[in-house]
Amino acid sequence: MSAVASPCILVCSIDMKTGFCFGCGRTRDEIAGWLAMSEAEREAVTAALPGRLETVERRPRRETRRARMARERQERG
């Protein structure tokens, strides 16, 4: 049996309205506690993510980690 992988996609910004990450749909507590969760807890969170992401309407207000990393790669040439 394989471990449930983190759903993080490096878009790390929390929607203040819903409390969900714009990228993965997890809450701050779920992100912080991911490694300490049981496989069953991770599976339950993962199953809820598609529905959560549908409720996130706004875009992050700041540059995301993924965007920053891409920009830095381009700047290095």
JSON list of C-alpha atoms in Angstrom, two decimals:
[
{"chain": "A", "resi": 1, "resn": "MET", "atom": "CA", "xyz": [0.00, 0.00, 0.00]},
{"chain": "A", "resi": 2, "resn": "SER", "atom": "CA", "xyz": [1.39, 3.41, -0.91]},
{"chain": "A", "resi": 3, "resn": "ALA", "atom": "CA", "xyz": [1.18, 6.53, 1.22]},
{"chain": "A", "resi": 4, "resn": "VAL", "atom": "CA", "xyz": [-1.23, 9.28, 0.24]},
{"chain": "A", "resi": 5, "resn": "ALA", "atom": "CA", "xyz": [0.90, 11.93, -1.46]},
{"chain": "A", "resi": 6, "resn": "SER", "atom": "CA", "xyz": [0.58, 15.57, -0.55]},
{"chain": "A", "resi": 7, "resn": "PRO", "atom": "CA", "xyz": [-1.81, 17.41, -2.90]},
{"chain": "A", "resi": 8, "resn": "CYS", "atom": "CA", "xyz": [0.39, 20.52, -2.79]},
{"chain": "A", "resi": 9, "resn": "ILE", "atom": "CA", "xyz": [0.94, 22.13, -6.22]},
{"chain": "A", "resi": 10, "resn": "LEU", "atom": "CA", "xyz": [3.11, 25.00, -4.95]},
{"chain": "A", "resi": 11, "resn": "VAL", "atom": "CA", "xyz": [0.32, 27.58, -5.10]},
{"chain": "A", "resi": 12, "resn": "CYS", "atom": "CA", "xyz": [0.54, 28.33, -1.40]},
{"chain": "A", "resi": 13, "resn": "SER", "atom": "CA", "xyz": [-1.94, 31.07, -0.58]},
{"chain": "A", "resi": 14, "resn": "ILE", "atom": "CA", "xyz": [-5.01, 30.85, 1.63]},
{"chain": "A", "resi": 15, "resn": "ASP", "atom": "CA", "xyz": [-8.37, 32.26, 0.50]},
{"chain": "A", "resi": 16, "resn": "MET", "atom": "CA", "xyz": [-9.47, 34.38, 3.46]},
{"chain": "A", "resi": 17, "resn": "LYS", "atom": "CA", "xyz": [-13.16, 33.82, 2.62]},
{"chain": "A", "resi": 18, "resn": "THR", "atom": "CA", "xyz": [-13.14, 30.01, 2.65]},
{"chain": "A", "resi": 19, "resn": "GLY", "atom": "CA", "xyz": [-9.94, 29.25, 4.57]},
{"chain": "A", "resi": 20, "resn": "PHE", "atom": "CA", "xyz": [-8.80, 26.89, 1.80]},
{"chain": "A", "resi": 21, "resn": "CYS", "atom": "CA", "xyz": [-5.51, 27.02, -0.08]},
{"chain": "A", "resi": 22, "resn": "PHE", "atom": "CA", "xyz": [-5.96, 28.29, -3.64]},
{"chain": "A", "resi": 23, "resn": "GLY", "atom": "CA", "xyz": [-3.71, 25.50, -4.93]},
{"chain": "A", "resi": 24, "resn": "CYS", "atom": "CA", "xyz": [-4.62, 22.33, -3.06]},
{"chain": "A", "resi": 25, "resn": "GLY", "atom": "CA", "xyz": [-7.81, 23.14, -1.16]},
{"chain": "A", "resi": 26, "resn": "ARG", "atom": "CA", "xyz": [-6.50, 22.22, 2.29]},
{"chain": "A", "resi": 27, "resn": "THR", "atom": "CA", "xyz": [-6.82, 24.36, 5.41]},
{"chain": "A", "resi": 28, "resn": "ARG", "atom": "CA", "xyz": [-3.80, 25.74, 7.25]},
{"chain": "A", "resi": 29, "resn": "ASP", "atom": "CA", "xyz": [-4.23, 23.10, 9.96]},
{"chain": "A", "resi": 30, "resn": "GLU", "atom": "CA", "xyz": [-4.41, 20.30, 7.39]},
{"chain": "A", "resi": 31, "resn": "ILE", "atom": "CA", "xyz": [-1.29, 21.56, 5.64]},
{"chain": "A", "resi": 32, "resn": "ALA", "atom": "CA", "xyz": [0.62, 21.85, 8.92]},
{"chain": "A", "resi": 33, "resn": "GLY", "atom": "CA", "xyz": [-0.52, 18.47, 10.20]},
{"chain": "A", "resi": 34, "resn": "TRP", "atom": "CA", "xyz": [-0.30, 16.48, 6.94]},
{"chain": "A", "resi": 35, "resn": "LEU", "atom": "CA", "xyz": [2.69, 14.37, 7.97]},
{"chain": "A", "resi": 36, "resn": "ALA", "atom": "CA", "xyz": [1.17, 13.54, 11.36]},
{"chain": "A", "resi": 37, "resn": "MET", "atom": "CA", "xyz": [-2.17, 12.40, 9.86]},
{"chain": "A", "resi": 38, "resn": "SER", "atom": "CA", "xyz": [-3.05, 8.76, 9.45]},
{"chain": "A", "resi": 39, "resn": "GLU", "atom": "CA", "xyz": [-3.54, 7.37, 5.95]},
{"chain": "A", "resi": 40, "resn": "ALA", "atom": "CA", "xyz": [-7.30, 7.33, 6.55]},
{"chain": "A", "resi": 41, "resn": "GLU", "atom": "CA", "xyz": [-7.28, 11.01, 7.56]},
{"chain": "A", "resi": 42, "resn": "ARG", "atom": "CA", "xyz": [-5.24, 11.94, 4.48]},
{"chain": "A", "resi": 43, "resn": "GLU", "atom": "CA", "xyz": [-7.62, 9.99, 2.23]},
{"chain": "A", "resi": 44, "resn": "ALA", "atom": "CA", "xyz": [-10.62, 11.76, 3.76]},
{"chain": "A", "resi": 45, "resn": "VAL", "atom": "CA", "xyz": [-9.03, 15.19, 3.24]},
{"chain": "A", "resi": 46, "resn": "THR", "atom": "CA", "xyz": [-8.01, 14.29, -0.33]},
{"chain": "A", "resi": 47, "resn": "ALA", "atom": "CA", "xyz": [-11.55, 13.17, -1.14]},
{"chain": "A", "resi": 48, "resn": "ALA", "atom": "CA", "xyz": [-12.93, 16.55, 0.02]},
{"chain": "A", "resi": 49, "resn": "LEU", "atom": "CA", "xyz": [-10.52, 18.69, -2.03]},
{"chain": "A", "resi": 50, "resn": "PRO", "atom": "CA", "xyz": [-12.33, 18.85, -5.42]},
{"chain": "A", "resi": 51, "resn": "GLY", "atom": "CA", "xyz": [-15.48, 20.21, -3.78]},
{"chain": "A", "resi": 52, "resn": "ARG", "atom": "CA", "xyz": [-13.51, 22.70, -1.75]},
{"chain": "A", "resi": 53, "resn": "LEU", "atom": "CA", "xyz": [-11.62, 24.02, -4.76]},
{"chain": "A", "resi": 54, "resn": "GLU", "atom": "CA", "xyz": [-14.94, 24.76, -6.47]},
{"chain": "A", "resi": 55, "resn": "THR", "atom": "CA", "xyz": [-15.74, 27.20, -3.65]},
{"chain": "A", "resi": 56, "resn": "VAL", "atom": "CA", "xyz": [-12.52, 29.20, -4.04]},
{"chain": "A", "resi": 57, "resn": "GLU", "atom": "CA", "xyz": [-13.49, 32.11, -6.29]},
{"chain": "A", "resi": 58, "resn": "ARG", "atom": "CA", "xyz": [-10.67, 34.59, -6.00]},
{"chain": "A", "resi": 59, "resn": "ARG", "atom": "CA", "xyz": [-7.07, 34.45, -7.13]},
{"chain": "A", "resi": 60, "resn": "PRO", "atom": "CA", "xyz": [-4.16, 34.87, -4.73]},
{"chain": "A", "resi": 61, "resn": "ARG", "atom": "CA", "xyz": [-3.32, 38.51, -4.03]},
{"chain": "A", "resi": 62, "resn": "ARG", "atom": "CA", "xyz": [0.40, 37.89, -3.97]},
{"chain": "A", "resi": 63, "resn": "GLU", "atom": "CA", "xyz": [2.90, 36.13, -6.15]},
{"chain": "A", "resi": 64, "resn": "THR", "atom": "CA", "xyz": [2.63, 32.40, -5.52]},
{"chain": "A", "resi": 65, "resn": "ARG", "atom": "CA", "xyz": [5.60, 30.19, -4.82]},
{"chain": "A", "resi": 66, "resn": "ARG", "atom": "CA", "xyz": [5.21, 28.46, -8.18]},
{"chain": "A", "resi": 67, "resn": "ALA", "atom": "CA", "xyz": [5.10, 31.77, -10.06]},
{"chain": "A", "resi": 68, "resn": "ARG", "atom": "CA", "xyz": [8.12, 33.08, -8.16]},
{"chain": "A", "resi": 69, "resn": "MET", "atom": "CA", "xyz": [10.13, 29.92, -8.90]},
{"chain": "A", "resi": 70, "resn": "ALA", "atom": "CA", "xyz": [9.24, 30.13, -12.62]},
{"chain": "A", "resi": 71, "resn": "ARG", "atom": "CA", "xyz": [10.18, 33.82, -12.74]},
{"chain": "A", "resi": 72, "resn": "GLU", "atom": "CA", "xyz": [13.51, 33.13, -11.01]},
{"chain": "A", "resi": 73, "resn": "ARG", "atom": "CA", "xyz": [14.29, 30.32, -13.48]},
{"chain": "A", "resi": 74, "resn": "GLN", "atom": "CA", "xyz": [13.62, 32.68, -16.40]},
{"chain": "A", "resi": 75, "resn": "GLU", "atom": "CA", "xyz": [15.75, 35.41, -14.88]},
{"chain": "A", "resi": 76, "resn": "ARG", "atom": "CA", "xyz": [18.68, 33.01, -14.50]},
{"chain": "A", "resi": 77, "resn": "GLY", "atom": "CA", "xyz": [18.37, 32.32, -18.18]}
]
